[in-house]
CSV table of C-alpha atoms in Angstrom, one decimal:
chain,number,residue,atom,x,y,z
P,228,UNK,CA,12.7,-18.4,-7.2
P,229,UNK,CA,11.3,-14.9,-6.2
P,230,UNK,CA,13.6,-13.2,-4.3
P,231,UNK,CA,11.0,-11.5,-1.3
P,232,UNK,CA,9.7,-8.3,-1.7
P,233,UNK,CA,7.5,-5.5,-1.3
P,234,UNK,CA,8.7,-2.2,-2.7
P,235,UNK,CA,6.3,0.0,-1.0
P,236,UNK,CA,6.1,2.0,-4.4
P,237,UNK,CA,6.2,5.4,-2.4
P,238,UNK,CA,6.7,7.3,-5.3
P,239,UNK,CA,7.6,9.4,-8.7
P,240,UNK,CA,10.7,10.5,-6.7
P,241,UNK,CA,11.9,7.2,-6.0
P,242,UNK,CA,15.8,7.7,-5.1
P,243,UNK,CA,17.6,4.8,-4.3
P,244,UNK,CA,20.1,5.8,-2.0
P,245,UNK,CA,22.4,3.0,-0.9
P,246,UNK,CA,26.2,3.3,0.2
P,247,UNK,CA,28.2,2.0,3.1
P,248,UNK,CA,29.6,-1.3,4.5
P,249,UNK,CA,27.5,-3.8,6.4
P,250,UNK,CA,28.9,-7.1,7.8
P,251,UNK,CA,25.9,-9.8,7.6
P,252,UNK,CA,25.5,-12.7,9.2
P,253,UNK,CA,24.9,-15.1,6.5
P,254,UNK,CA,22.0,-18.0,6.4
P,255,UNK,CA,21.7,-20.1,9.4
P,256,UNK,CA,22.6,-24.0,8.7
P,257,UNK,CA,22.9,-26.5,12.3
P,258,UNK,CA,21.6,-24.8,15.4
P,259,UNK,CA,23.7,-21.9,16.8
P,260,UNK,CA,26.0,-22.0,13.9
P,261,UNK,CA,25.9,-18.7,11.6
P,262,UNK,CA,27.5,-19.2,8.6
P,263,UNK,CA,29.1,-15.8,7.0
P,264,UNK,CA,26.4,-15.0,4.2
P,265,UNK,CA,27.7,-11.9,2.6
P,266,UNK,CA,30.3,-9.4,4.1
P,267,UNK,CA,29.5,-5.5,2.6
P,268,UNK,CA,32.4,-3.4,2.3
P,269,UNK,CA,30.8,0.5,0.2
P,270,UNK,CA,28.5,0.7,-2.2
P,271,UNK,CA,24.9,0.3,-2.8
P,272,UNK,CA,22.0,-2.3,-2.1
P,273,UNK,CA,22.3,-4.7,-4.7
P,274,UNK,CA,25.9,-4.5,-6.4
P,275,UNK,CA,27.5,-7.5,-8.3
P,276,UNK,CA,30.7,-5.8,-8.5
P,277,UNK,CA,33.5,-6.4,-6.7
P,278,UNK,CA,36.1,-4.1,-5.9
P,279,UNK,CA,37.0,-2.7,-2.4
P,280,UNK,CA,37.1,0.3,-0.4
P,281,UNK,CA,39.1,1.3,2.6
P,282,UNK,CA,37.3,1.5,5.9
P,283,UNK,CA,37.1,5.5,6.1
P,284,UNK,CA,34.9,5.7,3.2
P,285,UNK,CA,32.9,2.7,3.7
P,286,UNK,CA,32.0,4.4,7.5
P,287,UNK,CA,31.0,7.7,6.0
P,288,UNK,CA,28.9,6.0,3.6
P,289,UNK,CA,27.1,3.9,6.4
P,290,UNK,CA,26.0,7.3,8.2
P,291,UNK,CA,24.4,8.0,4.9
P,292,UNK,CA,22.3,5.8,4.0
P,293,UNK,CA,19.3,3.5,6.0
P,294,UNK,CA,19.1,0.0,7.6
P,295,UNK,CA,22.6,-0.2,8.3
P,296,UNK,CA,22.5,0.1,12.0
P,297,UNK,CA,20.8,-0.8,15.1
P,298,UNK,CA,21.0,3.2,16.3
P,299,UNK,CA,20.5,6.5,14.6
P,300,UNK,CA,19.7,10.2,15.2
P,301,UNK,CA,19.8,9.0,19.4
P,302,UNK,CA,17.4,6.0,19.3
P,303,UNK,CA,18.1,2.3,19.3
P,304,UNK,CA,16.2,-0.6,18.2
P,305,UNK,CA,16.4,-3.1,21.5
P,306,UNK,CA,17.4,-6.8,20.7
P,307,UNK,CA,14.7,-8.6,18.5
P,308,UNK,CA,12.9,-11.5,20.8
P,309,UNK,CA,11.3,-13.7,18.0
P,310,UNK,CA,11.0,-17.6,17.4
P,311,UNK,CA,14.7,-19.5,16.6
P,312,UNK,CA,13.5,-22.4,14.6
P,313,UNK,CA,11.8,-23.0,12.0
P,314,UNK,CA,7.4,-23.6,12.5
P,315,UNK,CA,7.3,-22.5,16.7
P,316,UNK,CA,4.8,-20.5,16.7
P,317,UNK,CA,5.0,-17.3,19.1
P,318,UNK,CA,5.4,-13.9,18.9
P,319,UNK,CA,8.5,-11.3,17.8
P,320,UNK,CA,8.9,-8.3,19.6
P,321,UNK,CA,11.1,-4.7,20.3
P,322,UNK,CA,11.1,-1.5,21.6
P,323,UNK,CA,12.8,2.0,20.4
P,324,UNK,CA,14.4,3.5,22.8
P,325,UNK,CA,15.5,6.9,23.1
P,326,UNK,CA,18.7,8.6,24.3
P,327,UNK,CA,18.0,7.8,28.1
P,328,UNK,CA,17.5,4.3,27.5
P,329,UNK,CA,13.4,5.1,28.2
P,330,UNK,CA,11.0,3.0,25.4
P,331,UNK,CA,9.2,5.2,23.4
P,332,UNK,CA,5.6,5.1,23.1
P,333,UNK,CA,4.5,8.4,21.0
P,334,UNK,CA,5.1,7.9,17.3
P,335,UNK,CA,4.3,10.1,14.3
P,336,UNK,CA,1.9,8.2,11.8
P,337,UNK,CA,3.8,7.7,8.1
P,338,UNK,CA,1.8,5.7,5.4
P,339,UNK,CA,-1.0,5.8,8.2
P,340,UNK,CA,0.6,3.8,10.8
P,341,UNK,CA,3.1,5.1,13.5
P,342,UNK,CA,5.6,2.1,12.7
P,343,UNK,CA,6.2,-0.3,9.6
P,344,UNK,CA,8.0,-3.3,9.7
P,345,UNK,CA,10.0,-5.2,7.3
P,346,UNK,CA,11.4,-8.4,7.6
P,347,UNK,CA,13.7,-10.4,4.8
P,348,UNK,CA,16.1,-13.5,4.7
P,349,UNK,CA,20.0,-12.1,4.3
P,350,UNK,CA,19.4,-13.6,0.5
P,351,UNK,CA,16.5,-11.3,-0.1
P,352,UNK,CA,14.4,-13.9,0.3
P,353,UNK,CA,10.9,-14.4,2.4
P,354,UNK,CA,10.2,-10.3,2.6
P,355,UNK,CA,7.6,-9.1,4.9
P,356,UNK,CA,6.7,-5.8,5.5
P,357,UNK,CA,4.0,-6.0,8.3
P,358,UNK,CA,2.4,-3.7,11.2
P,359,UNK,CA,2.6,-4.7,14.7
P,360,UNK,CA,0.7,-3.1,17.7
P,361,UNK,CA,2.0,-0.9,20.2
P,362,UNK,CA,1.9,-1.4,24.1
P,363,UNK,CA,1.3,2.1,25.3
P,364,UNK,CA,2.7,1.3,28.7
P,365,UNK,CA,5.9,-0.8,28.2
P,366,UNK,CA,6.4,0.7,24.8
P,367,UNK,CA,6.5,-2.8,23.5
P,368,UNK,CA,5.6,-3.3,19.8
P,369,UNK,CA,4.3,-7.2,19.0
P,370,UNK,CA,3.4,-9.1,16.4
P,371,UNK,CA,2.2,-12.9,16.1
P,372,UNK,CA,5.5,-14.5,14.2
P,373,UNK,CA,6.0,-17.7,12.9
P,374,UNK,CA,9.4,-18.9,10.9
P,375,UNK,CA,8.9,-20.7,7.7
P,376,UNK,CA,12.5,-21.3,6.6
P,377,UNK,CA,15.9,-21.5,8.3
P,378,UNK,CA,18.2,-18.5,8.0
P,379,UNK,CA,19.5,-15.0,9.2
P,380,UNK,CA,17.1,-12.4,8.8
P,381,UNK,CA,17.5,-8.6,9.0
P,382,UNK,CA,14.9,-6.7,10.8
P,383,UNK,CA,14.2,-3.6,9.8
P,384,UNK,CA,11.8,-0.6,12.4
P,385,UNK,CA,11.0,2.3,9.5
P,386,UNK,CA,9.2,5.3,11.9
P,387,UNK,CA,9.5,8.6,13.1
P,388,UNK,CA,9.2,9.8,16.6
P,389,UNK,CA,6.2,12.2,17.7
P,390,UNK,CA,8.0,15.9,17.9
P,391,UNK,CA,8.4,18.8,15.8
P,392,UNK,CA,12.2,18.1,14.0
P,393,UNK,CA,12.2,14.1,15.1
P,394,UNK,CA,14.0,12.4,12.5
P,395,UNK,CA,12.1,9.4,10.3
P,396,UNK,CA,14.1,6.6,11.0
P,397,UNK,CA,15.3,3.2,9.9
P,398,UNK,CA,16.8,1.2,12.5
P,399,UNK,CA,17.8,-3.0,11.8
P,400,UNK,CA,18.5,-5.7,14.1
P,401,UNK,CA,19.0,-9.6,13.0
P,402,UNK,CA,17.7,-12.7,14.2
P,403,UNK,CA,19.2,-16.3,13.2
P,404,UNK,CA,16.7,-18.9,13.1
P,405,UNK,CA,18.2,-22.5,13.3
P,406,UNK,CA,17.5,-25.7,10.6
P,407,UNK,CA,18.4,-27.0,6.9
P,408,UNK,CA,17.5,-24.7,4.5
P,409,UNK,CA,18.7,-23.7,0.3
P,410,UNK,CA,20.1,-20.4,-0.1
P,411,UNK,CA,18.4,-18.4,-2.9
P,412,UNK,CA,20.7,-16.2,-5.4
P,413,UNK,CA,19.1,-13.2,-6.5
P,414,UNK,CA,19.2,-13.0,-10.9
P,415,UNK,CA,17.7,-10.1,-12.7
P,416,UNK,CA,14.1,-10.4,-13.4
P,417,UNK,CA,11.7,-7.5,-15.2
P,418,UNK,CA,8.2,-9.7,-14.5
P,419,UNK,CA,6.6,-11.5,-11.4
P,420,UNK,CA,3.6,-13.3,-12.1
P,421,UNK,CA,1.8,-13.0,-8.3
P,422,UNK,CA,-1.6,-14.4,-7.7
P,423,UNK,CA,-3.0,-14.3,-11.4
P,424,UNK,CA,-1.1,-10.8,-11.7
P,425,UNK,CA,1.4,-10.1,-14.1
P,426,UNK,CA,3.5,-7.2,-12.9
P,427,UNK,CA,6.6,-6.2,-15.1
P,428,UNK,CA,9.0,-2.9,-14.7
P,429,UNK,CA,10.7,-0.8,-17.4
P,430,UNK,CA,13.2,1.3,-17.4
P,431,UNK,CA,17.2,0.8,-16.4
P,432,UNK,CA,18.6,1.8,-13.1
P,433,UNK,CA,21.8,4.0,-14.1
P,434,UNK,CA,24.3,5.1,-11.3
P,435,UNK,CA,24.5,8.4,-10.3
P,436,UNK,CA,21.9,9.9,-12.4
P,437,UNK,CA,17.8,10.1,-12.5
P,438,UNK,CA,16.2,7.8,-14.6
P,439,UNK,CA,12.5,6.8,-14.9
P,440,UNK,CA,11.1,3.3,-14.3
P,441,UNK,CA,7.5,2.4,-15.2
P,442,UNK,CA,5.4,-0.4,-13.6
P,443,UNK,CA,2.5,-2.1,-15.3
P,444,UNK,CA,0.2,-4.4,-13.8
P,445,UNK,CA,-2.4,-6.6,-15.7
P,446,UNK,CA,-4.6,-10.0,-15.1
P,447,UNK,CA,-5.2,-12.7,-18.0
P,448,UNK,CA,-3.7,-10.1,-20.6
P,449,UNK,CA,-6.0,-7.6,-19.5
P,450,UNK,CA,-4.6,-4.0,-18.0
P,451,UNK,CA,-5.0,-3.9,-14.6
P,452,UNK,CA,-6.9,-0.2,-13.6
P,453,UNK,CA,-8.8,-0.8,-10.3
P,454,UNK,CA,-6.0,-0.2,-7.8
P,455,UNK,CA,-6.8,0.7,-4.4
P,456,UNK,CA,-5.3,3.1,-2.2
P,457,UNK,CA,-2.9,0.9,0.4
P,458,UNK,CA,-1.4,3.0,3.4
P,459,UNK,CA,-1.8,6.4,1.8
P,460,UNK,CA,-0.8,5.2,-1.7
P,461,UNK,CA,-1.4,3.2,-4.9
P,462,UNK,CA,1.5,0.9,-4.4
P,463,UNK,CA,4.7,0.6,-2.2
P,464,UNK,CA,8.0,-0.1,-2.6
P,465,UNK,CA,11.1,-0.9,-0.1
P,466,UNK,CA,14.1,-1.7,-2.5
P,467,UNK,CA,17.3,-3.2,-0.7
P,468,UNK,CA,20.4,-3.8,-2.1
P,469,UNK,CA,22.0,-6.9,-2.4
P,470,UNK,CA,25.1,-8.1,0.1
P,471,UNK,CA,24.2,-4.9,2.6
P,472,UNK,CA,20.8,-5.0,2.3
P,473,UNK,CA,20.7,-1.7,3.2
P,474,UNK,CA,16.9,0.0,3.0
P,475,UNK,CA,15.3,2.5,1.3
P,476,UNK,CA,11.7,3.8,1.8
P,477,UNK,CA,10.0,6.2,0.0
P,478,UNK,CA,6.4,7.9,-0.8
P,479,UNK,CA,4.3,7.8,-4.3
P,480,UNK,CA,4.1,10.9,-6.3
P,481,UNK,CA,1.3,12.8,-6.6
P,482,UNK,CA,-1.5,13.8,-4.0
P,483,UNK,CA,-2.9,11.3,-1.6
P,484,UNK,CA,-5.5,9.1,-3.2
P,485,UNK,CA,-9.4,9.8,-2.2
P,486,UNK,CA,-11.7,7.8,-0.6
P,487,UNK,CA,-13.5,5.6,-3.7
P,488,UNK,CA,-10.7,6.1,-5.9
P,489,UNK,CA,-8.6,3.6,-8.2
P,490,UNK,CA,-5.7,4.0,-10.6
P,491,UNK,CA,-3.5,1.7,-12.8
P,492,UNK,CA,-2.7,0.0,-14.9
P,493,UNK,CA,1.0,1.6,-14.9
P,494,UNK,CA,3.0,3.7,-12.3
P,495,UNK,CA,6.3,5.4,-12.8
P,496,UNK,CA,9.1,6.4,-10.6
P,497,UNK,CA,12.1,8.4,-10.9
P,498,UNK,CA,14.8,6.0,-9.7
P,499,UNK,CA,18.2,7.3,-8.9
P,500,UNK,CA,21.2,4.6,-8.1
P,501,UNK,CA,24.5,6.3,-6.3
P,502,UNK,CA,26.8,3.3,-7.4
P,503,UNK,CA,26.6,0.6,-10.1
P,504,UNK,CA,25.0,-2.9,-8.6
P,505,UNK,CA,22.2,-5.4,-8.3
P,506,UNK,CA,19.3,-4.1,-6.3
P,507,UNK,CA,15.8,-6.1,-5.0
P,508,UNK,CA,12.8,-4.8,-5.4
P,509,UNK,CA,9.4,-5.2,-3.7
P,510,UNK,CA,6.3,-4.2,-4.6
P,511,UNK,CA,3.0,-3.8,-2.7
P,512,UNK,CA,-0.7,-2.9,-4.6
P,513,UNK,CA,-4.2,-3.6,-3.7
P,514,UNK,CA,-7.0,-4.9,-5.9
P,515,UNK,CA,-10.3,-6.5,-4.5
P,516,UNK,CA,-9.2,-5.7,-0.9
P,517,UNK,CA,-6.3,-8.1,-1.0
P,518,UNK,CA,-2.8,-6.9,-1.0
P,519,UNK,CA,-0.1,-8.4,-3.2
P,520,UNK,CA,3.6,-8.6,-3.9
P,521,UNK,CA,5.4,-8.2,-6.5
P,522,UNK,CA,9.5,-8.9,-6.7
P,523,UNK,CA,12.0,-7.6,-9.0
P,524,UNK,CA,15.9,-7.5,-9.6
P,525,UNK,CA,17.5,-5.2,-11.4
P,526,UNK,CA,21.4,-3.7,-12.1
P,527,UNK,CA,22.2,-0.4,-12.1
P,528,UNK,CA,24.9,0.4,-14.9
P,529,UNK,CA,27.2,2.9,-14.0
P,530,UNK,CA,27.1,6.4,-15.3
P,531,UNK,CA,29.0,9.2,-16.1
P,532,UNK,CA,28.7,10.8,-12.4
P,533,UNK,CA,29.4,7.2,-10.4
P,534,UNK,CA,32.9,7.2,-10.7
P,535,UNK,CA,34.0,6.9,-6.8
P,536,UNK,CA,30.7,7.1,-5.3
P,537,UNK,CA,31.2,3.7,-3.8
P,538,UNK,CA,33.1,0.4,-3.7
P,539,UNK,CA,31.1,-2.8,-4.9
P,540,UNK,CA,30.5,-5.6,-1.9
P,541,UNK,CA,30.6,-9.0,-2.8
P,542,UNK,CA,27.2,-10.2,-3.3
P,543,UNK,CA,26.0,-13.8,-2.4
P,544,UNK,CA,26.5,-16.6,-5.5
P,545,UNK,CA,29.6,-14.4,-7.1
């Protein structure tokens, strides 16, 4: 099975920076019972090692990386209101608020819109990443939202506040949606074939070092070379690693793409893991005005300069 995805490919200076402990509430099975799905203690977003780390380091290392907490830099991300079973239809909704407890309602525009949102199953399953709109008076952001499978889903707000020095910001919340469902274990994959595309990665993630990681994209053996810009870029990629899930978002190389113009059939990304470990991959691109995803899992090996950078959490299956 895919693991859910959408590495918003933002960039030739991809650094995957991923540390700290994160407790997660693990997939939901009856209603109101959350069973314990995965339970971070330090190290990076997609780890299938397994030793420990005390609870100093594994704090430190939380402050350091994204999508570990519901606050950050004096904001918080309010409670999530969002369907809790599986096919009601309605809506999920939040607000940021800032340091008084006020909802903000000015944003600075990132990847041309003022807030992205990503949503994935505590398996890395079922990835969104999606734009909701923005009450300008209650500071309420919406978005229609249906449930198609049971589980305990981490939200993730990626944004940045209007104001010169505001901080860009990942804040995470999660909501437990009740009903029967199969956990999905991530395994490592190089190729996703999505919607007649067949989209592989090369390269290997190493731990604590740069390395480069190359993206091809091509349809019925043919190299793929009309890609269309997609908020601001070719391609976009959020990568989360496994057990944590903590969040990384990041920005294409290269100038901004002009109006009319297409690229492909490969893009390339300096990737650079802090700790050894499995890590997800998504990956958004455009072609023919429809957007597509991509998903990938990969290990980082660790390197020469990893050596304490990290403990490994336990990730789900081992």
């Amino acid at each position: 099975m895919r693991t859910g995805a959408r590495l918003a490919l933002y960039g030739l200076g991809l650094v995957l920076v991923f540390g700290g402990a994160f407790g997660i509430a693990g997939a939901v099975a009856p209603a109101g019972t959350a069973t314990a799905w995965v339970k971070g203690t330090e190290m990076n977003d997609h780890d299938q090692g397994h030793s420990s780390a005390s609870a100093a380091p594994a704090a430190t290392a939380a402050d350091a990386v994204k999508g570990l907490a519901s606050a950050s830099g004096g904001y918080l991300l309010s409670p999530v209101a969002a369907p809790s079973t599986v096919g009601a239809a309605g809506e999920l909704s939040f607000r940021i608020q800032d340091a008084t407890g006020a909802a903000v309602t000015e944003y600075a525009s990132s990847h041309e819109r003022d807030l992205h949102l990503i949503v994935v199953r505590a398996d890395g399953s079922r990835f969104r990443h999606v734009h909701p709109e923005l009450d300008g008076v209650s500071g309420t952001w919406s978005i229609p939202w249906e449930w198609a499978e049971a589980g305990s889903y981490r939200v993730f707000a990626d944004f940045t506040p209007a104001g010169a020095g505001a901080p860009a910001l990942t804040l995470t919340s999660t909501v437990h949606v009740t009903g029967q469902f199969g956990a999905v274990t991530p395994e490592p994959t190089r190729s996703d074939l999505i919607d007649g595309f067949t989209v592989s990665v090369d390269g290997e993630l190493v731990a604590g070092s740069s390395s480069e990681l190359t993206i091809s994209i091509t349809r019925d053996g043919k190299p793929v070379t009309a890609l269309e810009p997609y908020l601001g870029a070719f391609g976009h990629l959020v990568a989360l690693r496994e057990g944590d899930l903590a969040f990384l978002h990041v920005h294409a190389d290269g100038d901004d793409p002009r109006a009319g113009e297409t690229a492909g059939p490969t893009i390339r990304f300096a990737a650079e893991a802090p700790t050894p470990g499995r890590y997800l991959l998504y990956l958004d691109f455009k072609v023919d005005g429809a957007v597509h995803t991509a998903e990938f899992v990969l290990d980082a090996a660790e390197g020469a300069t990893s050596a304490g950078a990290g403990s490994t959490p336990h990730p789900a299956g081992h």
